[in-house]
Coordinates of C-alpha atoms and ligand atoms in Angstrom, one line a residue:
X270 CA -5.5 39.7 -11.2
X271 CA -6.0 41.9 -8.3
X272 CA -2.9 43.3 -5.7
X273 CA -4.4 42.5 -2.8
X274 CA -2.5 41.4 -0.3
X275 CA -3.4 38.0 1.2
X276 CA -4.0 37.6 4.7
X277 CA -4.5 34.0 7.0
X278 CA -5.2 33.3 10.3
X279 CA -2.3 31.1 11.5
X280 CA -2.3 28.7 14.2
X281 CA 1.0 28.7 15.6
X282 CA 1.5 32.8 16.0
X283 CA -2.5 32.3 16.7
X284 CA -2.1 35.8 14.4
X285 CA -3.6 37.0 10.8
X286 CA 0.0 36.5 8.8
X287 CA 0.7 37.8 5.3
X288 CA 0.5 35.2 2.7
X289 CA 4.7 35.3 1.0
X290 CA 6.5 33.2 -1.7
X291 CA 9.2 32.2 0.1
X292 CA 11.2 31.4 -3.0
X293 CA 9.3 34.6 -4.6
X294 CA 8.4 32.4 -7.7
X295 CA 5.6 30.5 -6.4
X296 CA 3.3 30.1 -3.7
X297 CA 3.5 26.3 -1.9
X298 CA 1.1 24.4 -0.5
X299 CA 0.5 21.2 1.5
X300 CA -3.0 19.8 2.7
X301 CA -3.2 17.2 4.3
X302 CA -5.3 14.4 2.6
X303 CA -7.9 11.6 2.8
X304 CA -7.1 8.3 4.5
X305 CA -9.0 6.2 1.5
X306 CA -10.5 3.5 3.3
X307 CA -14.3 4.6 3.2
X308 CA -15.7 8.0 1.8
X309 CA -15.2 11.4 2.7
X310 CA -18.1 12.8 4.4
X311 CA -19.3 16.4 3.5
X312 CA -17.3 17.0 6.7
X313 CA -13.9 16.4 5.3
X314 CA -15.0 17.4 2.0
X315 CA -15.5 21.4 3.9
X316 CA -11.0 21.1 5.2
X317 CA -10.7 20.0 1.2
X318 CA -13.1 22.9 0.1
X319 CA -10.1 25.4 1.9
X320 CA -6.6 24.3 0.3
X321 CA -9.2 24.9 -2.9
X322 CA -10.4 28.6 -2.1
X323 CA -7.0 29.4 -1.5
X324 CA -5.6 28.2 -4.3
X325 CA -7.7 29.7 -6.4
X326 CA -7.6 33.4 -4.4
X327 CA -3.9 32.9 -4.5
X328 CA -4.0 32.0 -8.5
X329 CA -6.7 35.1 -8.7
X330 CA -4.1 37.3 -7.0
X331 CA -1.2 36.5 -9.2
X332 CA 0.6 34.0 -7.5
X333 CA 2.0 30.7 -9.1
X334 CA 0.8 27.7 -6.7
X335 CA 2.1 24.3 -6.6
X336 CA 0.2 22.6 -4.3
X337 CA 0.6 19.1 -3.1
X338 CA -1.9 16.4 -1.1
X339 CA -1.2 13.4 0.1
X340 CA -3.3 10.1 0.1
X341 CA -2.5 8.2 2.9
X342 CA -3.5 4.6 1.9
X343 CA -1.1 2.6 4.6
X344 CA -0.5 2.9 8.5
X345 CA -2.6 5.4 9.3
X346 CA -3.3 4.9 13.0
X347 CA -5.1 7.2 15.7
X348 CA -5.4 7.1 19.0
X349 CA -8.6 5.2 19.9
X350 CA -7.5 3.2 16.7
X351 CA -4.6 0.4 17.1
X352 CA -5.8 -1.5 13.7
X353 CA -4.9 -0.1 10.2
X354 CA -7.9 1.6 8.7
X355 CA -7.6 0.3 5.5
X356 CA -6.6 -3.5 6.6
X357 CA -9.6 -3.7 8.6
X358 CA -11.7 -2.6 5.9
X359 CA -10.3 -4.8 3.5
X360 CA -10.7 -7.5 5.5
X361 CA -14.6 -6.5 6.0
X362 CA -15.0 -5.8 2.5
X363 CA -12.9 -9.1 1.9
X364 CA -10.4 -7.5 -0.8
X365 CA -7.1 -6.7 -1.5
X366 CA -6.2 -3.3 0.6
X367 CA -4.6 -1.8 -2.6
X368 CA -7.6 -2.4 -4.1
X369 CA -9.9 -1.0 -1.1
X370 CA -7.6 2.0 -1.0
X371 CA -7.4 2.8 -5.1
X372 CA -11.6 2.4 -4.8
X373 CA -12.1 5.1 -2.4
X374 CA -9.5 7.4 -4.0
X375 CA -11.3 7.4 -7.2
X376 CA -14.8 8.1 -5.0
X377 CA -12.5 10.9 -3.4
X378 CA -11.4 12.3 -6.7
X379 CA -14.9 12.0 -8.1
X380 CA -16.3 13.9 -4.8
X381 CA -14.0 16.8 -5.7
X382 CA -14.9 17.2 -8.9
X383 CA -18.3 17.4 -7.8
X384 CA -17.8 20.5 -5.6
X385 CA -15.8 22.0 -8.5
X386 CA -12.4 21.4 -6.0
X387 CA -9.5 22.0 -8.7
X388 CA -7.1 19.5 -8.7
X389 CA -3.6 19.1 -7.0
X390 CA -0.8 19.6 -8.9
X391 CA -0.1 15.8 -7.4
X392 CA -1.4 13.2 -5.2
X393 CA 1.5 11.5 -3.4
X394 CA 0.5 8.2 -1.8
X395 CA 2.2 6.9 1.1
X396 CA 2.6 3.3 -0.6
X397 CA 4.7 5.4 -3.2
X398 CA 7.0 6.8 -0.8
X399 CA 8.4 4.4 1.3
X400 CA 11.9 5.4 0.0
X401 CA 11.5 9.0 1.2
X402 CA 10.4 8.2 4.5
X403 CA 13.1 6.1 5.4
X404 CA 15.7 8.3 4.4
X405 CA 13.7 11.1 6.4
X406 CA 14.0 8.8 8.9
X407 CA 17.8 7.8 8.8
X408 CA 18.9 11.5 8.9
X409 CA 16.8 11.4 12.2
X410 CA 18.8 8.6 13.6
X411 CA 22.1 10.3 12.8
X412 CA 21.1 13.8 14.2
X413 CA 19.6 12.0 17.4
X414 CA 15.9 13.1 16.8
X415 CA 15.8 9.5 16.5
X416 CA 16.2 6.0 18.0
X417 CA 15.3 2.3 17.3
X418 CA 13.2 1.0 20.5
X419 CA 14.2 -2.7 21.6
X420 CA 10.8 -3.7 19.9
X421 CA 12.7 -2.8 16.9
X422 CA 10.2 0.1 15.8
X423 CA 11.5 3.7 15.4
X424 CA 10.9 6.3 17.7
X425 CA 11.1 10.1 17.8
X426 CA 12.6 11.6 20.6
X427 CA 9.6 14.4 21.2
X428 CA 12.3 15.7 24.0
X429 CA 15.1 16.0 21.2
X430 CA 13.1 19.0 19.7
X431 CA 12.7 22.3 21.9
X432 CA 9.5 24.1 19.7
X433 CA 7.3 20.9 21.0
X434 CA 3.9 22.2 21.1
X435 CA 3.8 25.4 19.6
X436 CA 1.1 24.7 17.1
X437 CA -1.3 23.3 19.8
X438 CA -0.3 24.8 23.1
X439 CA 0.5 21.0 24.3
X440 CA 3.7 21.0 26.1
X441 CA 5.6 18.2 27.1
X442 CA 6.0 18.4 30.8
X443 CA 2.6 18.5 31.0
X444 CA 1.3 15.8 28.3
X445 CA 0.5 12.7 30.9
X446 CA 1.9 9.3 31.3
X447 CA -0.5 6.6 30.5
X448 CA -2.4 8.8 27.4
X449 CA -3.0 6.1 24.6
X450 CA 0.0 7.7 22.5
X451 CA -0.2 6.3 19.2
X452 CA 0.1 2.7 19.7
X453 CA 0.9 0.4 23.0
X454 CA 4.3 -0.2 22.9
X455 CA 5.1 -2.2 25.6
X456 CA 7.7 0.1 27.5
X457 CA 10.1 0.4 24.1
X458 CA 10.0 3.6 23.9
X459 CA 12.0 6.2 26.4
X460 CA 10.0 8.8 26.6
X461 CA 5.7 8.0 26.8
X462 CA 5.2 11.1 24.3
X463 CA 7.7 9.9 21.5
X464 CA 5.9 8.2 18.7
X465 CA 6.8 5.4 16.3
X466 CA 8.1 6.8 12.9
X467 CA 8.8 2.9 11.5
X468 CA 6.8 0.0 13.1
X469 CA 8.0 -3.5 12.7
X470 CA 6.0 -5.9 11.2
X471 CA 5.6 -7.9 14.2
X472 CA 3.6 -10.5 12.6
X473 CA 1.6 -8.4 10.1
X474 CA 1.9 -9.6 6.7
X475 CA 0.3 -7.1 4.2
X476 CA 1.3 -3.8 3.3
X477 CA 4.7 -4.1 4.8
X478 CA 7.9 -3.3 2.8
X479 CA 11.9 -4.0 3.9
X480 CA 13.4 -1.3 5.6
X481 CA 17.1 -1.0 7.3
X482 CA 15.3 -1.3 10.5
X483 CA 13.7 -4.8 9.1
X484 CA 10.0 -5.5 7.8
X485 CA 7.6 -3.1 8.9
X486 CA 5.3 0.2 8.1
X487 CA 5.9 4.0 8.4
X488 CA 4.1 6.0 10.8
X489 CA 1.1 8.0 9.8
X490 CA 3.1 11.6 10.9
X491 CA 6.2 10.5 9.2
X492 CA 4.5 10.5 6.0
X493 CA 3.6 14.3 5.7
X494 CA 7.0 15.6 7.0
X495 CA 8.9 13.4 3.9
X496 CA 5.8 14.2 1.3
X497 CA 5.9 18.0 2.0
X498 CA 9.6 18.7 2.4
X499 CA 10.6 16.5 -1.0
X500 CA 7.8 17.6 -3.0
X501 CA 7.6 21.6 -2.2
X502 CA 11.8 21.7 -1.7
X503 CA 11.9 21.8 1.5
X504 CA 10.1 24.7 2.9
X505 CA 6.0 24.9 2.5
X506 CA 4.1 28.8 3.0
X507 CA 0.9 27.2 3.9
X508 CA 0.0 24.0 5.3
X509 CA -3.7 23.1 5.4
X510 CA -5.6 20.6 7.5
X511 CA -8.6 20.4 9.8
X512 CA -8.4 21.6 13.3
X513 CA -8.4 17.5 14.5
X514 CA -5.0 17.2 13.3
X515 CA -3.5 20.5 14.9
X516 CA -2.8 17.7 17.7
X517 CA -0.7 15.3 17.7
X518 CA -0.5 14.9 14.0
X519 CA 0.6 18.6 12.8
X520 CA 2.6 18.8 16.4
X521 CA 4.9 15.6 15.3
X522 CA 5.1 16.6 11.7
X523 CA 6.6 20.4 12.6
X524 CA 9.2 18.1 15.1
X525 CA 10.2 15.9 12.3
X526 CA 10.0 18.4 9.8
X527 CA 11.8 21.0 11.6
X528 CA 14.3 18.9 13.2
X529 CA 15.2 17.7 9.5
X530 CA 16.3 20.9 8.2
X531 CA 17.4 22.7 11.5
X532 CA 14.7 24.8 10.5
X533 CA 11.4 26.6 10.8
X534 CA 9.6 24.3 7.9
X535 CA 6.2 25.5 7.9
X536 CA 5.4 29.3 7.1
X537 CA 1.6 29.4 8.0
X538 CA -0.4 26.6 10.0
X539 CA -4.1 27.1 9.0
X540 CA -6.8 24.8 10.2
X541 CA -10.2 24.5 9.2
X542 CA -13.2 24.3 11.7
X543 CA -15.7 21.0 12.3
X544 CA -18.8 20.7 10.9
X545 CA -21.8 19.3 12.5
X546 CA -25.3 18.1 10.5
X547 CA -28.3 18.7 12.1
X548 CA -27.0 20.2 15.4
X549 CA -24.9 16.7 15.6
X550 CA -21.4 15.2 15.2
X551 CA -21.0 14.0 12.2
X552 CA -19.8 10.8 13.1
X553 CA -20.7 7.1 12.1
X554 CA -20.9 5.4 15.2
X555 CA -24.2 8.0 15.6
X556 CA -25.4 6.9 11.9
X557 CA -24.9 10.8 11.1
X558 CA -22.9 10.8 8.6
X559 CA -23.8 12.5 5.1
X560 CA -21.6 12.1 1.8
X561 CA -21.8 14.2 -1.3
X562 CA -23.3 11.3 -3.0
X563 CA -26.1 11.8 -0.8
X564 CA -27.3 15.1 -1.8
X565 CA -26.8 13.8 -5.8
X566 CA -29.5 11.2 -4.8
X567 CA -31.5 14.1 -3.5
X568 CA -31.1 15.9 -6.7
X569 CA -29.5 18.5 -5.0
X570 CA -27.0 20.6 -7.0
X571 CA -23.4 19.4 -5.5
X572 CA -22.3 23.0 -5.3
X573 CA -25.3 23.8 -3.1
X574 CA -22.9 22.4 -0.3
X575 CA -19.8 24.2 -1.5
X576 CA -22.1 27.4 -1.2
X577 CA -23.2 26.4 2.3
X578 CA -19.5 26.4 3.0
X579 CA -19.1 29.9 1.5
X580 CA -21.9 31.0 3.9
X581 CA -19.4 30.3 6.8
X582 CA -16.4 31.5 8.2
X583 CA -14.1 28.3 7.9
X584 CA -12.6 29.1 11.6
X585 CA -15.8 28.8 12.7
X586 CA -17.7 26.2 13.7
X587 CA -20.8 25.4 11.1
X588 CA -24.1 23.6 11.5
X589 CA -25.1 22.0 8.4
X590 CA -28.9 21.0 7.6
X591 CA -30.8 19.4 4.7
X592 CA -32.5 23.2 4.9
X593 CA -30.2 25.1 4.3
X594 CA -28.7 22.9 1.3
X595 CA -32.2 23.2 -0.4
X596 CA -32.2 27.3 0.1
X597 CA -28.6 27.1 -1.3
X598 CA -29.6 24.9 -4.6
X599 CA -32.3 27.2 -5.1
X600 CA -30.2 30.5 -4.6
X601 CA -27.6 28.9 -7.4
X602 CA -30.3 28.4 -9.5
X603 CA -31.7 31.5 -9.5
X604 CA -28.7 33.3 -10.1
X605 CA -27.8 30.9 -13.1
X606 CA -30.7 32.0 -14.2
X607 CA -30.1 35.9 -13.9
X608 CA -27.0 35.6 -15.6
X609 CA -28.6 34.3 -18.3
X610 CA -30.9 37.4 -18.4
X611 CA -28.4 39.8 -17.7
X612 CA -26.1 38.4 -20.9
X613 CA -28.3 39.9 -23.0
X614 CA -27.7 43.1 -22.3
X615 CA -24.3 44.0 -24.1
X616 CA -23.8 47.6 -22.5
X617 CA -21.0 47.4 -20.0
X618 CA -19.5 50.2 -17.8
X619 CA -15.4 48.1 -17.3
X620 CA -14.4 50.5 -14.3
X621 CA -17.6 50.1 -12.1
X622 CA -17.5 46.0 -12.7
X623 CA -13.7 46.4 -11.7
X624 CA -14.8 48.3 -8.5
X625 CA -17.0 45.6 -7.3
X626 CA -14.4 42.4 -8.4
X627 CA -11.9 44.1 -6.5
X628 CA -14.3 44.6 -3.8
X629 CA -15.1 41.1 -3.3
X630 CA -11.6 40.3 -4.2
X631 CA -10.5 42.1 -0.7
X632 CA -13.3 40.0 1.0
X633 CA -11.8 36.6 0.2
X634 CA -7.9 38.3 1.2
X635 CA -9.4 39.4 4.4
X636 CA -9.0 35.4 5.9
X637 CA -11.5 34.4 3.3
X638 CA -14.6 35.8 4.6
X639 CA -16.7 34.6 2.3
X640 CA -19.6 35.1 3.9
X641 CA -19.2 38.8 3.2
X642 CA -18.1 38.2 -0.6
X643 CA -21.9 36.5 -0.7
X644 CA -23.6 39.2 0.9
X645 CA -21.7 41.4 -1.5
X646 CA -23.6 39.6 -4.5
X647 CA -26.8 39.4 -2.7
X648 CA -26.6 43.5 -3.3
X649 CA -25.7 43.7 -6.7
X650 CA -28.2 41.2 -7.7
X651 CA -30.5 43.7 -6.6
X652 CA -29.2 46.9 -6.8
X653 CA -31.2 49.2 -9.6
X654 CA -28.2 51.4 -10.3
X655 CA -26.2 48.8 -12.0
X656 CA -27.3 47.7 -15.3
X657 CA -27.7 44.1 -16.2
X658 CA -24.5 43.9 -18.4
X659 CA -22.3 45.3 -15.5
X660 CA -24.2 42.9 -13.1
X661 CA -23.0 39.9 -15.7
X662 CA -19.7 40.7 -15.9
X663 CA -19.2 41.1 -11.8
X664 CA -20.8 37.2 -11.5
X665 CA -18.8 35.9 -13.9
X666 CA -15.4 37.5 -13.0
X667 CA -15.6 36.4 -9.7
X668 CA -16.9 32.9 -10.1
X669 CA -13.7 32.1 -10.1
X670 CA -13.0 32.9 -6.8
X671 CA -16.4 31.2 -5.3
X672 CA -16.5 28.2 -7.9
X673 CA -20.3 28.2 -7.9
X674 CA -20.7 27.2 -11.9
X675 CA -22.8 31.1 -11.9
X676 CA -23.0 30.7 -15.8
X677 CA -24.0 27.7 -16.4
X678 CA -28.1 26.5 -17.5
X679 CA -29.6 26.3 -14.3
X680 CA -30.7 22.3 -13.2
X681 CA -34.1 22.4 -13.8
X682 CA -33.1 22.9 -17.4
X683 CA -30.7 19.9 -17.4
X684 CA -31.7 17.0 -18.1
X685 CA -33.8 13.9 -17.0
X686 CA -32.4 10.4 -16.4
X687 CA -33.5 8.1 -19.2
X688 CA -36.3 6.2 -17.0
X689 CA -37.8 9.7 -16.1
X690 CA -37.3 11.1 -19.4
X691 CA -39.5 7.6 -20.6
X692 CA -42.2 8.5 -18.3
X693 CA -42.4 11.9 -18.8
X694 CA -42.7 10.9 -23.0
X695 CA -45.5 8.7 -21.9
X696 CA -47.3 11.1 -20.4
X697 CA -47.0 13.3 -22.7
X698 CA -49.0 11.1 -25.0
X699 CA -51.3 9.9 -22.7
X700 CA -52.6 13.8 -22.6
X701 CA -52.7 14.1 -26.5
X702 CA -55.1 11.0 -26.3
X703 CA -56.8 12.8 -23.2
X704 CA -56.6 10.0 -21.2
X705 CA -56.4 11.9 -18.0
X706 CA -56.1 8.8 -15.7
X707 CA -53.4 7.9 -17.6
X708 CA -51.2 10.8 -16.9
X709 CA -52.6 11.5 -13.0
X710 CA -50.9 8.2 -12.5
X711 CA -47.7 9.4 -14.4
X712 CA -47.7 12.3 -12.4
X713 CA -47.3 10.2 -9.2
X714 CA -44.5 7.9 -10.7
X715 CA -42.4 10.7 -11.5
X716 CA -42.9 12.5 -8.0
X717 CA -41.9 9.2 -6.7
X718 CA -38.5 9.7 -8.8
X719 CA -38.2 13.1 -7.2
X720 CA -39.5 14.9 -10.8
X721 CA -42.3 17.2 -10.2
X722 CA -44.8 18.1 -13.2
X723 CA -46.6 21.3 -14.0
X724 CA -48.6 21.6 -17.1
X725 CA -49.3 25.1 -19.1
X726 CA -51.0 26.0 -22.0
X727 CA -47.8 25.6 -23.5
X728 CA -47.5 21.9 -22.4
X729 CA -46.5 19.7 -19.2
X730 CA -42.7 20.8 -17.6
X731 CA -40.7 19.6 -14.8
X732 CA -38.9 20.4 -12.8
X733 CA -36.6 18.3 -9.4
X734 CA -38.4 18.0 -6.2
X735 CA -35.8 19.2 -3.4
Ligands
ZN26 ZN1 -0.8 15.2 7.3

């Protein structure tokens, strides 16, 4: 527990903001989540990585969090995008778009866990809410925020609330006619920036659900205002997403949001920066696109891309490469296996660890710069005026703020899948018979596997290839 006070860059005052508990009990969170209707590329997986170091900074700092992120697994529609995600992919995959939808939130869950992203305290899904979102969107109707189109969708008036554009420096007057808004509605809205909250069914039979305004489906923006004002009581202190949804998504909630409770609803607007791969958009109309499960297949340590992340400023843009994940597996390795070293070594000055914790405590307060908090290790890994058992008890008091796994066996020490494992038995016996041919030839199979082979006087070891 440190005092430090907790600072964020916000988008709206475009100003670092001190992190407050509104309610001064406990510190509430929204992030915006996946829409599950393929994976999350290690591009969405850095805006997750965020809502988790600040949790965990925030929990680290004393705070109690509740922090809530939504699944959207209906309506979600962009743009350049008038079909529903998940439909069409149902229909691709030929399934059921429940089914599609509860498959890739269990890959989504699973990528988490992989990059050591603690949990929400819940997962709302949009399918689950339908009640909340139409009584969100009744109270708009009454207070005139509101109206039903003659193509019996419902609109929001985006001239009904005066902060439009705050977040994103759009402003009404000068957002164009003719800009793909959302959806082509045929001239039933009034104004061309208003945006459907309820779309009728008009002819679409799946994922639709009764509503006072007849059959239809909510809006994707509608969604987060009703998930974030019922679930954190109406007010959140920190709302997370990537810097794609600052506009139009964030813009509409704050409308909706705001216009709901006559009120500012939204303390802090932070927005994490895009991440490229290889000096490209990630993207998968360009085939670059790279999934966590991708660097598990490399044998890469998962966390190698969380520490990539750390390496970065998350307002800053970041290029990603297969490079720089290797260094990083290789830096968590080693210092795994320091920690291991410096464990032994029981002697342990409390105040000058405490100096250094604090230290890289500040660093994550100061609008998480992480990168600093690394370079902060980087020296006392090396410094020859700390003794091993201070340098133990720095790495692991602050894991919990990076999440790096510094004490556990490093990988080349875990463990070989059972077809490599066979191999490597076999080899083992081909050189106790000295049948050198044999094992050359073993050698190969298991580099082909990704396992590379050294042998000692003490006997053969492996080790990954990365
Ligand atoms: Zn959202």
């Amino acid at each position: 527990m440190s005092n430090n006070q907790i600072q964020l860059f916000d988008t709206k005052s475009r100003k670092l903001q001190i992190v407050e508990s509104s309610d001064g009990k406990s510190l509430r969170i929204y992030s915006c989540g996946p829409t599950v209707y393929r994976d999350a590329h290690v591009g969405n997986m850095r805006t997750f990585l965020l809502g988790d170091l600040i949790t965990r900074l925030a929990k680290h700092s004393g705070y109690q969090v509740k922090f809530i992120q939504n699944i959207t697994d209906v309506g979600h529609m962009s743009e350049d995008f008038v079909e529903d995600k998940i439909l069409a992919q149902a229909k691709a995959e030929a399934k059921d778009p429940y089914e599609v939808a509860k498959f890739y939130e269990s890959r989504f869950h699973q990528d988490l866990k992989s990059l050591n992203i603690n949990a929400a305290d819940l997962y709302p899904k949009a399918s689950g809410c339908i009640p909340l979102m139409h009584d969100l969107i009744k109270k708009l109707i009454d207070t005139d925020h509101a109206y039903v189109g003659s193509d019996n969708c419902v609109y929001f008036s985006a001239q009904s609330y005066q902060g439009y554009g705050a977040i994103s420096g759009n402003r009404l007057d000068a957002l164009k006619p003719g800009h793909n808004f959302e959806y082509t509605e045929g001239g039933a809205k009034k104004f061309h920036a208003d945006w459907a909250l309820w779309k009728a069914a008009a002819g679409r039979t799946q994922m639709i659900w009764d509503s006072p305004w007849g059959p239809g489906f909510p809006g994707w923006h509608i969604e987060c205002s009703a998930m974030s004002l019922h679930y954190l009581d109406e007010f959140v202190d920190i709302h997370l997403g990537g810097i794609d949804l600052r506009f139009p998504h964030h813009e509409n909630e704050r409308a909706q949001s705001n216009s709901s409770i006559n009120n500012e609803a939204v303390a802090l607007w932070v927005h994490g920066e895009h991440l490229l791969f290889e000096g490209r958009k990630m993207a998968k109309s360009t085939g670059n696109v790279v999934l966590v499960s991708d660097l598990i297949s490399k044998h890469l340590d998962p966390l190698s891309l969380r520490l990539c992340f750390l390496e970065n400023r998350y307002r800053s843009q970041m290029d990603l490469s297969w490079d720089s994940l290797k260094a990083a597996h290789l830096l968590i390795q080693r210092w795994r296996d320091k920690t291991a070293t410096w464990a032994k070594d029981k002697s342990l000055d409390k105040k000058q660890a405490q100096g250094f914790i604090d230290e890289i405590s500040a660093d994550f307060s100061a609008d998480l710069d992480t990168p600093r908090a690394l370079q902060k290790l980087r020296s006392i890994e090396k410094a020859q005026t700390l003794s091993d058992g201070v340098k133990y008890e720095i790495f692991k008091c602050v894991d919990d703020l990076f999440g790096l796994d510094l004490l556990k066996p490093s990988l080349g020490k875990g463990e070989l899948t059972s077809d490599a494992q066979s191999l490597f038995d076999q080899r083992q016996i081909a050189r106790n018979k000295g049948d050198f041919t044999e094992s050359d030839r073993l050698r190969g199979l298991l580099l082909k596997v990704g396992v590379v082979v050294r042998d000692s006087k003490d006997g053969q070891s492996w080790e990954w290839l990365i």
